[in-house]
Amino acid sequence: MLTCKELTRLAASGELEGAGWMRRALTRLHLLMCVHCRRYLAQMREIGASARQHLAAGASELEAVKRLEADLLARIPGAASPPADGGADGE
Amino acid sequence: MVLEKTGETDIESPEMVARIRRSEPEALGAVIRAYLKQVYRAARGAGLDDAAAEEVAQATFTTFVESAGRFEGRSKVRTWVFGILCRKLAESRRGQQKDRRNDPIDDVVEGRFRADGQWATPPQPLDDQVFAGEVRRSIKVCLEAVPGKQRMAFILREVEGMETPEICNILEVTRTNLGVLLYRARNRLRECLEARGVAR
């Protein structure tokens, strides 16, 4: 049987994702019986989902990236100048 | 000769890698187009403001262009580019708080369990919606308190969606080390978010 401490360590370290079938089965069994570990895992998932959503680039950052891209491309040794319209196209 | 846009999957092909190693402008430009946004996002995720993130992204790709001839092609191009980024971030962090063998968060988490491995102080029974709301409000603030390498491990896994082998290559850590970094980062975040949620 997995203890709560072992399960939460496997979850937080990412080891659970690559775990074999036995470990996954023991995990599912533990979670059926343990509301605290269910809550812990749900919170971990929420944290990951929020990080993906809220750390994605906003509109002003995309503008910065476009400027930076144009600058970097122009500095490549041997590169031709970009077309007059700046080559703008949607991401 | 105008630089053409290339699909991201083409970047990692043997043909493109060979062109990168020959420092062909089109190939180098294709890498910049493919990965600049991710690198910039990762730099922001690491805690840099707009200006600093732009600076480090520019430095990363400048180094990439200068050293393209030395790329051996043993790792993915993306891995190599992110490796440059992480080394630059680490250089700017030198002298600041370092990841340690013994981290206070380990004691905090340890203290939540009894000797038999059961919870002594389980996660607070916050309503799921309350916790989710707190995460939205406070994740950026709580990320500030996560030390550099732990934070990068979390960003590369959760935001960039990279797999373990690639992250280990980029951060130059073992699988075990990466597990420790993620464990500490995630628990730091959870403790911070719970404390803020409970305090409201």
GROMACS .gro file of C-alpha atoms in nm:
model
  291
    1MET     CA    1   0.000   0.000   0.000
    2LEU     CA    2   0.110   0.354  -0.069
    3THR     CA    3   0.121   0.600   0.217
    4CYS     CA    4  -0.005   0.955   0.169
    5LYS     CA    5   0.348   1.083   0.198
    6GLU     CA    6   0.473   0.848  -0.074
    7LEU     CA    7   0.185   0.928  -0.306
    8THR     CA    8   0.222   1.303  -0.274
    9ARG     CA    9   0.595   1.275  -0.337
   10LEU     CA   10   0.534   1.070  -0.652
   11ALA     CA   11   0.277   1.323  -0.772
   12ALA     CA   12   0.477   1.639  -0.702
   13SER     CA   13   0.804   1.504  -0.843
   14GLY     CA   14   0.638   1.388  -1.164
   15GLU     CA   15   0.732   1.023  -1.105
   16LEU     CA   16   0.368   0.919  -1.107
   17GLU     CA   17   0.341   1.003  -1.476
   18GLY     CA   18   0.598   0.746  -1.573
   19ALA     CA   19   0.494   0.487  -1.316
   20GLY     CA   20   0.428   0.122  -1.397
   21TRP     CA   21   0.084  -0.039  -1.382
   22MET     CA   22   0.120  -0.170  -1.027
   23ARG     CA   23   0.207   0.169  -0.887
   24ARG     CA   24  -0.075   0.333  -1.083
   25ALA     CA   25  -0.320   0.071  -0.954
   26LEU     CA   26  -0.209   0.128  -0.594
   27THR     CA   27  -0.242   0.502  -0.649
   28ARG     CA   28  -0.598   0.470  -0.780
   29LEU     CA   29  -0.689   0.249  -0.483
   30HIS     CA   30  -0.541   0.496  -0.236
   31LEU     CA   31  -0.720   0.790  -0.398
   32LEU     CA   32  -1.053   0.606  -0.375
   33MET     CA   33  -1.013   0.600   0.001
   34CYS     CA   34  -0.825   0.922   0.079
   35VAL     CA   35  -0.999   1.257   0.038
   36HIS     CA   36  -0.685   1.444   0.148
   37CYS     CA   37  -0.469   1.300  -0.130
   38ARG     CA   38  -0.749   1.355  -0.382
   39ARG     CA   39  -0.755   1.719  -0.278
   40TYR     CA   40  -0.375   1.745  -0.300
   41LEU     CA   41  -0.367   1.602  -0.654
   42ALA     CA   42  -0.656   1.821  -0.765
   43GLN     CA   43  -0.470   2.126  -0.634
   44MET     CA   44  -0.154   2.019  -0.820
   45ARG     CA   45  -0.355   1.993  -1.142
   46GLU     CA   46  -0.513   2.333  -1.083
   47ILE     CA   47  -0.171   2.490  -1.030
   48GLY     CA   48  -0.040   2.342  -1.356
   49ALA     CA   49  -0.346   2.448  -1.554
   50SER     CA   50  -0.333   2.801  -1.416
   51ALA     CA   51   0.038   2.832  -1.491
   52ARG     CA   52  -0.025   2.737  -1.855
   53GLN     CA   53  -0.312   2.981  -1.886
   54HIS     CA   54  -0.170   3.279  -1.704
   55LEU     CA   55   0.191   3.264  -1.813
   56ALA     CA   56   0.110   3.253  -2.183
   57ALA     CA   57   0.206   3.573  -2.363
   58GLY     CA   58  -0.044   3.857  -2.364
   59ALA     CA   59  -0.104   4.096  -2.656
   60SER     CA   60   0.166   4.346  -2.557
   61GLU     CA   61   0.418   4.067  -2.523
   62LEU     CA   62   0.338   3.938  -2.871
   63GLU     CA   63   0.417   4.285  -3.005
   64ALA     CA   64   0.752   4.273  -2.828
   65VAL     CA   65   0.822   3.932  -2.977
   66LYS     CA   66   0.745   4.059  -3.329
   67ARG     CA   67   0.984   4.352  -3.288
   68LEU     CA   68   1.250   4.128  -3.144
   69GLU     CA   69   1.209   3.876  -3.423
   70ALA     CA   70   1.252   4.142  -3.691
   71ASP     CA   71   1.562   4.273  -3.516
   72LEU     CA   72   1.720   3.928  -3.476
   73LEU     CA   73   1.647   3.827  -3.835
   74ALA     CA   74   1.807   4.144  -3.963
   75ARG     CA   75   2.125   4.072  -3.768
   76ILE     CA   76   2.185   3.724  -3.911
   77PRO     CA   77   2.511   3.739  -4.109
   78GLY     CA   78   2.432   3.705  -4.477
   79ALA     CA   79   2.056   3.750  -4.444
   80ALA     CA   80   1.877   3.971  -4.698
   81SER     CA   81   1.673   4.268  -4.577
   82PRO     CA   82   1.307   4.182  -4.507
   83PRO     CA   83   1.042   4.305  -4.757
   84ALA     CA   84   0.919   4.664  -4.718
   85ASP     CA   85   0.595   4.561  -4.548
   86GLY     CA   86   0.793   4.394  -4.271
   87GLY     CA   87   0.668   4.051  -4.377
   88ALA     CA   88   0.388   4.079  -4.120
   89ASP     CA   89   0.163   3.777  -4.101
   90GLY     CA   90  -0.046   3.631  -3.826
   91GLU     CA   91   0.115   3.401  -3.568
   92MET     CA   92   1.685   3.597  -5.096
   93VAL     CA   93   1.405   3.631  -4.840
   94LEU     CA   94   1.391   3.420  -4.528
   95GLU     CA   95   1.103   3.177  -4.558
   96LYS     CA   96   0.892   3.058  -4.269
   97THR     CA   97   0.941   2.692  -4.187
   98GLY     CA   98   0.713   2.466  -3.984
   99GLU     CA   99   0.842   2.381  -3.640
  100THR     CA  100   0.870   2.010  -3.716
  101ASP     CA  101   1.108   2.087  -4.004
  102ILE     CA  102   1.353   2.249  -3.766
  103GLU     CA  103   1.447   1.918  -3.607
  104SER     CA  104   1.494   1.729  -3.935
  105PRO     CA  105   1.848   1.607  -4.021
  106GLU     CA  106   1.848   1.826  -4.331
  107MET     CA  107   1.767   2.141  -4.133
  108VAL     CA  108   2.018   2.052  -3.863
  109ALA     CA  109   2.288   2.024  -4.131
  110ARG     CA  110   2.191   2.366  -4.266
  111ILE     CA  111   2.203   2.515  -3.916
  112ARG     CA  112   2.551   2.374  -3.867
  113ARG     CA  113   2.656   2.540  -4.191
  114SER     CA  114   2.513   2.868  -4.048
  115GLU     CA  115   2.284   2.913  -4.348
  116PRO     CA  116   2.087   3.235  -4.287
  117GLU     CA  117   1.752   3.082  -4.384
  118ALA     CA  118   1.799   2.798  -4.140
  119LEU     CA  119   1.906   3.026  -3.857
  120GLY     CA  120   1.608   3.253  -3.928
  121ALA     CA  121   1.374   2.956  -3.920
  122VAL     CA  122   1.495   2.863  -3.571
  123ILE     CA  123   1.439   3.217  -3.450
  124ARG     CA  124   1.087   3.221  -3.594
  125ALA     CA  125   1.012   2.881  -3.443
  126TYR     CA  126   1.137   2.932  -3.089
  127LEU     CA  127   1.161   3.303  -3.003
  128LYS     CA  128   0.809   3.324  -2.861
  129GLN     CA  129   0.863   3.020  -2.638
  130VAL     CA  130   1.200   3.149  -2.517
  131TYR     CA  131   1.054   3.491  -2.440
  132ARG     CA  132   0.761   3.329  -2.257
  133ALA     CA  133   0.999   3.112  -2.055
  134ALA     CA  134   1.209   3.416  -1.965
  135ARG     CA  135   0.896   3.593  -1.842
  136GLY     CA  136   0.795   3.280  -1.657
  137ALA     CA  137   1.135   3.283  -1.490
  138GLY     CA  138   1.040   3.617  -1.336
  139LEU     CA  139   1.198   3.869  -1.572
  140ASP     CA  140   1.007   4.185  -1.662
  141ASP     CA  141   0.941   4.275  -2.029
  142ALA     CA  142   1.269   4.458  -2.080
  143ALA     CA  143   1.486   4.196  -1.915
  144ALA     CA  144   1.307   3.913  -2.095
  145GLU     CA  145   1.366   4.085  -2.430
  146GLU     CA  146   1.730   4.132  -2.342
  147VAL     CA  147   1.790   3.771  -2.244
  148ALA     CA  148   1.592   3.641  -2.544
  149GLN     CA  149   1.804   3.856  -2.773
  150ALA     CA  150   2.123   3.738  -2.601
  151THR     CA  151   2.010   3.376  -2.632
  152PHE     CA  152   1.954   3.390  -3.006
  153THR     CA  153   2.263   3.603  -3.065
  154THR     CA  154   2.465   3.330  -2.896
  155PHE     CA  155   2.278   3.068  -3.096
  156VAL     CA  156   2.361   3.239  -3.427
  157GLU     CA  157   2.726   3.288  -3.329
  158SER     CA  158   2.773   2.928  -3.220
  159ALA     CA  159   2.558   2.751  -3.480
  160GLY     CA  160   2.865   2.598  -3.639
  161ARG     CA  161   2.942   2.418  -3.313
  162PHE     CA  162   2.599   2.257  -3.277
  163GLU     CA  163   2.662   1.886  -3.300
  164GLY     CA  164   2.302   1.780  -3.352
  165ARG     CA  165   2.305   1.523  -3.069
  166SER     CA  166   2.013   1.696  -2.897
  167LYS     CA  167   1.713   1.869  -3.046
  168VAL     CA  168   1.767   2.226  -3.166
  169ARG     CA  169   1.504   2.342  -2.917
  170THR     CA  170   1.693   2.173  -2.633
  171TRP     CA  171   2.011   2.352  -2.732
  172VAL     CA  172   1.839   2.692  -2.759
  173PHE     CA  173   1.671   2.651  -2.419
  174GLY     CA  174   2.002   2.535  -2.274
  175ILE     CA  175   2.156   2.866  -2.383
  176LEU     CA  176   1.863   3.052  -2.225
  177CYS     CA  177   1.893   2.869  -1.892
  178ARG     CA  178   2.268   2.926  -1.874
  179LYS     CA  179   2.214   3.298  -1.931
  180LEU     CA  180   1.944   3.307  -1.663
  181ALA     CA  181   2.173   3.120  -1.423
  182GLU     CA  182   2.457   3.365  -1.493
  183SER     CA  183   2.237   3.659  -1.400
  184ARG     CA  184   2.128   3.476  -1.085
  185ARG     CA  185   2.485   3.405  -0.970
  186GLY     CA  186   2.528   3.539  -0.619
  187GLN     CA  187   2.156   3.526  -0.555
  188GLN     CA  188   1.967   3.255  -0.372
  189LYS     CA  189   2.093   2.915  -0.485
  190ASP     CA  190   1.914   2.579  -0.487
  191ARG     CA  191   2.038   2.391  -0.185
  192ARG     CA  192   2.077   2.032  -0.081
  193ASN     CA  193   1.850   2.104   0.217
  194ASP     CA  194   1.560   2.329   0.128
  195PRO     CA  195   1.322   2.469   0.392
  196ILE     CA  196   1.021   2.355   0.186
  197ASP     CA  197   1.127   1.995   0.248
  198ASP     CA  198   1.080   2.045   0.623
  199VAL     CA  199   0.748   2.220   0.571
  200VAL     CA  200   0.613   1.930   0.364
  201GLU     CA  201   0.767   1.669   0.594
  202GLY     CA  202   0.593   1.836   0.887
  203ARG     CA  203   0.254   1.772   0.732
  204PHE     CA  204   0.288   1.394   0.774
  205ARG     CA  205   0.294   1.157   1.069
  206ALA     CA  206   0.570   0.903   1.111
  207ASP     CA  207   0.353   0.635   0.948
  208GLY     CA  208   0.319   0.846   0.633
  209GLN     CA  209  -0.042   0.955   0.687
  210TRP     CA  210  -0.142   1.320   0.682
  211ALA     CA  211  -0.102   1.503   1.012
  212THR     CA  212  -0.200   1.840   0.863
  213PRO     CA  213  -0.376   1.765   0.534
  214PRO     CA  214  -0.451   2.027   0.267
  215GLN     CA  215  -0.707   2.273   0.396
  216PRO     CA  216  -1.061   2.179   0.294
  217LEU     CA  217  -1.092   2.489   0.078
  218ASP     CA  218  -1.378   2.476  -0.168
  219ASP     CA  219  -1.236   2.386  -0.513
  220GLN     CA  220  -1.371   2.711  -0.656
  221VAL     CA  221  -1.210   2.913  -0.377
  222PHE     CA  222  -0.875   2.747  -0.438
  223ALA     CA  223  -0.902   2.789  -0.815
  224GLY     CA  224  -0.982   3.157  -0.767
  225GLU     CA  225  -0.682   3.201  -0.542
  226VAL     CA  226  -0.457   3.028  -0.792
  227ARG     CA  227  -0.569   3.268  -1.065
  228ARG     CA  228  -0.514   3.570  -0.841
  229SER     CA  229  -0.188   3.468  -0.687
  230ILE     CA  230   0.008   3.227  -0.904
  231LYS     CA  231   0.240   3.498  -1.037
  232VAL     CA  232   0.308   3.629  -0.688
  233CYS     CA  233   0.369   3.282  -0.549
  234LEU     CA  234   0.603   3.199  -0.838
  235GLU     CA  235   0.825   3.490  -0.732
  236ALA     CA  236   0.916   3.296  -0.419
  237VAL     CA  237   1.027   2.984  -0.607
  238PRO     CA  238   1.408   2.973  -0.650
  239GLY     CA  239   1.553   2.994  -1.003
  240LYS     CA  240   1.621   2.636  -1.106
  241GLN     CA  241   1.305   2.500  -0.939
  242ARG     CA  242   1.106   2.767  -1.116
  243MET     CA  243   1.260   2.686  -1.457
  244ALA     CA  244   1.190   2.316  -1.408
  245PHE     CA  245   0.827   2.398  -1.331
  246ILE     CA  246   0.796   2.638  -1.629
  247LEU     CA  247   0.955   2.398  -1.876
  248ARG     CA  248   0.729   2.112  -1.760
  249GLU     CA  249   0.397   2.287  -1.701
  250VAL     CA  250   0.402   2.582  -1.942
  251GLU     CA  251   0.626   2.456  -2.223
  252GLY     CA  252   0.507   2.096  -2.186
  253MET     CA  253   0.853   1.946  -2.224
  254GLU     CA  254   0.926   1.584  -2.130
  255THR     CA  255   1.171   1.477  -1.863
  256PRO     CA  256   1.470   1.387  -2.085
  257GLU     CA  257   1.466   1.724  -2.262
  258ILE     CA  258   1.434   1.922  -1.937
  259CYS     CA  259   1.720   1.723  -1.785
  260ASN     CA  260   1.934   1.813  -2.088
  261ILE     CA  261   1.842   2.181  -2.073
  262LEU     CA  262   1.896   2.221  -1.699
  263GLU     CA  263   2.189   1.977  -1.691
  264VAL     CA  264   2.037   1.771  -1.409
  265THR     CA  265   1.964   1.403  -1.356
  266ARG     CA  266   1.610   1.261  -1.357
  267THR     CA  267   1.628   1.234  -0.980
  268ASN     CA  268   1.739   1.596  -0.945
  269LEU     CA  269   1.455   1.705  -1.172
  270GLY     CA  270   1.208   1.518  -0.953
  271VAL     CA  271   1.339   1.706  -0.651
  272LEU     CA  272   1.319   2.042  -0.832
  273LEU     CA  273   0.957   1.981  -0.938
  274TYR     CA  274   0.862   1.849  -0.593
  275ARG     CA  275   0.999   2.163  -0.428
  276ALA     CA  276   0.852   2.405  -0.683
  277ARG     CA  277   0.504   2.253  -0.677
  278ASN     CA  278   0.492   2.227  -0.298
  279ARG     CA  279   0.615   2.583  -0.258
  280LEU     CA  280   0.335   2.698  -0.487
  281ARG     CA  281   0.070   2.489  -0.313
  282GLU     CA  282   0.173   2.608   0.033
  283CYS     CA  283   0.178   2.971  -0.080
  284LEU     CA  284  -0.158   2.950  -0.255
  285GLU     CA  285  -0.323   2.765   0.033
  286ALA     CA  286  -0.195   3.020   0.283
  287ARG     CA  287  -0.334   3.305   0.074
  288GLY     CA  288  -0.663   3.126   0.019
  289VAL     CA  289  -0.709   3.052   0.387
  290ALA     CA  290  -0.614   3.405   0.486
  291ARG     CA  291  -0.896   3.563   0.285
   0.00000   0.00000   0.00000
